[in-house]
PDB file of C-alpha atoms in Angstrom:
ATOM      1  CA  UNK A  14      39.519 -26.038  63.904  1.00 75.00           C
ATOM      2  CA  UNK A  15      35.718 -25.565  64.968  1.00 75.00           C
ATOM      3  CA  UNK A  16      34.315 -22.316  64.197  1.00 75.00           C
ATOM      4  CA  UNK A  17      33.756 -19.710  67.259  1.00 77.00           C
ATOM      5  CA  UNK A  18      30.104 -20.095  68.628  1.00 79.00           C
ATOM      6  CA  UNK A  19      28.814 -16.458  68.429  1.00 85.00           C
ATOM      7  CA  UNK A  20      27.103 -15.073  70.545  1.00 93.00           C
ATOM      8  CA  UNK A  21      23.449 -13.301  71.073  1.00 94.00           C
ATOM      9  CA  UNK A  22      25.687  -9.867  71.954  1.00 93.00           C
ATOM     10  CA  UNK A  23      27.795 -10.272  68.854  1.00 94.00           C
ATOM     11  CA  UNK A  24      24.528 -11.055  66.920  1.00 95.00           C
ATOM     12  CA  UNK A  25      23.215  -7.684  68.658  1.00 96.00           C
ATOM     13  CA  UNK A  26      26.656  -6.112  67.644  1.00 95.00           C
ATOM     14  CA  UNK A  27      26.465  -7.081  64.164  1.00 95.00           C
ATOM     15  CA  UNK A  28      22.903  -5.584  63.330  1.00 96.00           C
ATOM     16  CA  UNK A  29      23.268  -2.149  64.478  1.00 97.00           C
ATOM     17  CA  UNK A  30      26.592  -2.291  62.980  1.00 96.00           C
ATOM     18  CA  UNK A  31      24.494  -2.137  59.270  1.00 95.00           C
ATOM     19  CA  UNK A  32      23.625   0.768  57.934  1.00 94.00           C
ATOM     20  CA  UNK A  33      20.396   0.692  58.757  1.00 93.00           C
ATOM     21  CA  UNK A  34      20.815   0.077  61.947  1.00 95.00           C
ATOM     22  CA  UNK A  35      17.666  -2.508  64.123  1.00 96.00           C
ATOM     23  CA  UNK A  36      14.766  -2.139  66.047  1.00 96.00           C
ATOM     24  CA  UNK A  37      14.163  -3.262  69.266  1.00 96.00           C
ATOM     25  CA  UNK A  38      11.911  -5.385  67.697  1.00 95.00           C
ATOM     26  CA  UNK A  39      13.777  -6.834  64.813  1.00 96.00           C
ATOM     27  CA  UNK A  40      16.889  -7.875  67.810  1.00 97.00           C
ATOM     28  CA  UNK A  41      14.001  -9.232  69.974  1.00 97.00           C
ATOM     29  CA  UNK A  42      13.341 -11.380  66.964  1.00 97.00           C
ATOM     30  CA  UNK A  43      16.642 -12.801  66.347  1.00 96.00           C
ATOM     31  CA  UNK A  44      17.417 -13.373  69.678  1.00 96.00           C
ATOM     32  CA  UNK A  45      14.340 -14.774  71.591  1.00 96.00           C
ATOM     33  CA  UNK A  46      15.201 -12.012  74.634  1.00 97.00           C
ATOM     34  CA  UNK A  47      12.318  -9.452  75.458  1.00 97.00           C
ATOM     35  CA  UNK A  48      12.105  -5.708  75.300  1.00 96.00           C
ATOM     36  CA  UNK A  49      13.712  -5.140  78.263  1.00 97.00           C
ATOM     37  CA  UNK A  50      16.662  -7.599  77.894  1.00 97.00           C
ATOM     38  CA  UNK A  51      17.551  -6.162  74.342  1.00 97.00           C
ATOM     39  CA  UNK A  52      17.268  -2.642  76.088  1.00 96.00           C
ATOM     40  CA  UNK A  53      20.078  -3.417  78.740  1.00 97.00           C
ATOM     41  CA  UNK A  54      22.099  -5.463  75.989  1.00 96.00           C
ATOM     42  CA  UNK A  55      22.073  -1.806  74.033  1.00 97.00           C
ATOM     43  CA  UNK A  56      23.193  -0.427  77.831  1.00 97.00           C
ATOM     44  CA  UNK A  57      25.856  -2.895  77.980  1.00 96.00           C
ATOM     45  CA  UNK A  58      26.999  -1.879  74.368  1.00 96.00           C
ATOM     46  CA  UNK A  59      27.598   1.499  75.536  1.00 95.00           C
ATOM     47  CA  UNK A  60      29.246   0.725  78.497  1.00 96.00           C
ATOM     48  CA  UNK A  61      31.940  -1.050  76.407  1.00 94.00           C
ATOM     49  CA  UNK A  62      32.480   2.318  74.558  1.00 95.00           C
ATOM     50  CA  UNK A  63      30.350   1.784  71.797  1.00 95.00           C
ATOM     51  CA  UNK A  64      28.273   4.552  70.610  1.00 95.00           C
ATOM     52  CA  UNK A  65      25.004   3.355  69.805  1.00 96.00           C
ATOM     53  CA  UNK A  66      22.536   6.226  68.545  1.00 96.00           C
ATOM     54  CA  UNK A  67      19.232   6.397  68.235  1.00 95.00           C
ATOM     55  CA  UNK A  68      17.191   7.684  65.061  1.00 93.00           C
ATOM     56  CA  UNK A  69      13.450   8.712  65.823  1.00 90.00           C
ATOM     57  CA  UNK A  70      10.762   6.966  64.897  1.00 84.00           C
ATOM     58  CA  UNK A  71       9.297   8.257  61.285  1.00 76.00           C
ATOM     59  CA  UNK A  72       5.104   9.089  61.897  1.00 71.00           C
ATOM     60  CA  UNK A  73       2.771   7.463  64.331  1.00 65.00           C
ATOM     61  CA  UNK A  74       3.457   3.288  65.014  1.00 73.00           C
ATOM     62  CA  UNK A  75       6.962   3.524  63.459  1.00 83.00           C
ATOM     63  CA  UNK A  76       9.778   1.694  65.522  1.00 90.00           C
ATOM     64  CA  UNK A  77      12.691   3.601  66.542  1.00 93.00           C
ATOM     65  CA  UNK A  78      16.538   2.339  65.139  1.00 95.00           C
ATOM     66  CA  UNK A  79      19.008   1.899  66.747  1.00 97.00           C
ATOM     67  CA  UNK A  80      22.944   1.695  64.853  1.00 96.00           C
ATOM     68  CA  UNK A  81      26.559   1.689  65.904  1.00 96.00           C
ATOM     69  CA  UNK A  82      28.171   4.834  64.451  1.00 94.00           C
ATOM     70  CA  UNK A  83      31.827   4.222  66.720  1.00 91.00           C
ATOM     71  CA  UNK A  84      33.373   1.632  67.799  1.00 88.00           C
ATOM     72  CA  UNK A  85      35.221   1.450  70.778  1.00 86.00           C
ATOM     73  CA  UNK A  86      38.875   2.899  70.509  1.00 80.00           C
ATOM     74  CA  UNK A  87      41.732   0.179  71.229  1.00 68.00           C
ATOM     75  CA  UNK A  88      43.433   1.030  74.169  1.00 57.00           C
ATOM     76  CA  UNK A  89      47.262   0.705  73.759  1.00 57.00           C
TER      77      UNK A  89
END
């Protein structure tokens, strides 16, 4: 049986589900989308009931982080 094809979402998924977490950057990197597209992918992430949190950029020129600290509860 062929393994699933993942997707650039699940790729999203699985980074921010590390501990520490990606930059906008780093997913812009692995997926070939810009800025913007990561930003609405991180939207879309939400919308599904994942809560995606933010940490602050550490000093001038850092990038900010972005992790998964819930997932989204199974609906029975």
């Amino acid at each position: 049986m062929p393994k699933p094809k993942q997707t650039k979402t699940e790729k999203v998924r699985a980074m921010l589900a590390r501990p520490q977490g990606a930059s906008v950057e780093a997913i812009c990197k692995a997926t070939g989308w810009q800025p913007h597209s990561t930003r609405s992918a991180l939207s879309g992430l939400r919308k599904a009931g994942h809560t995606v949190e933010r940490q602050a950029a550490a000093g001038n020129g850092g990038q900010s982080l972005y992790r998964i600290t819930a997932e989204p509860e199974a609906a029975e």
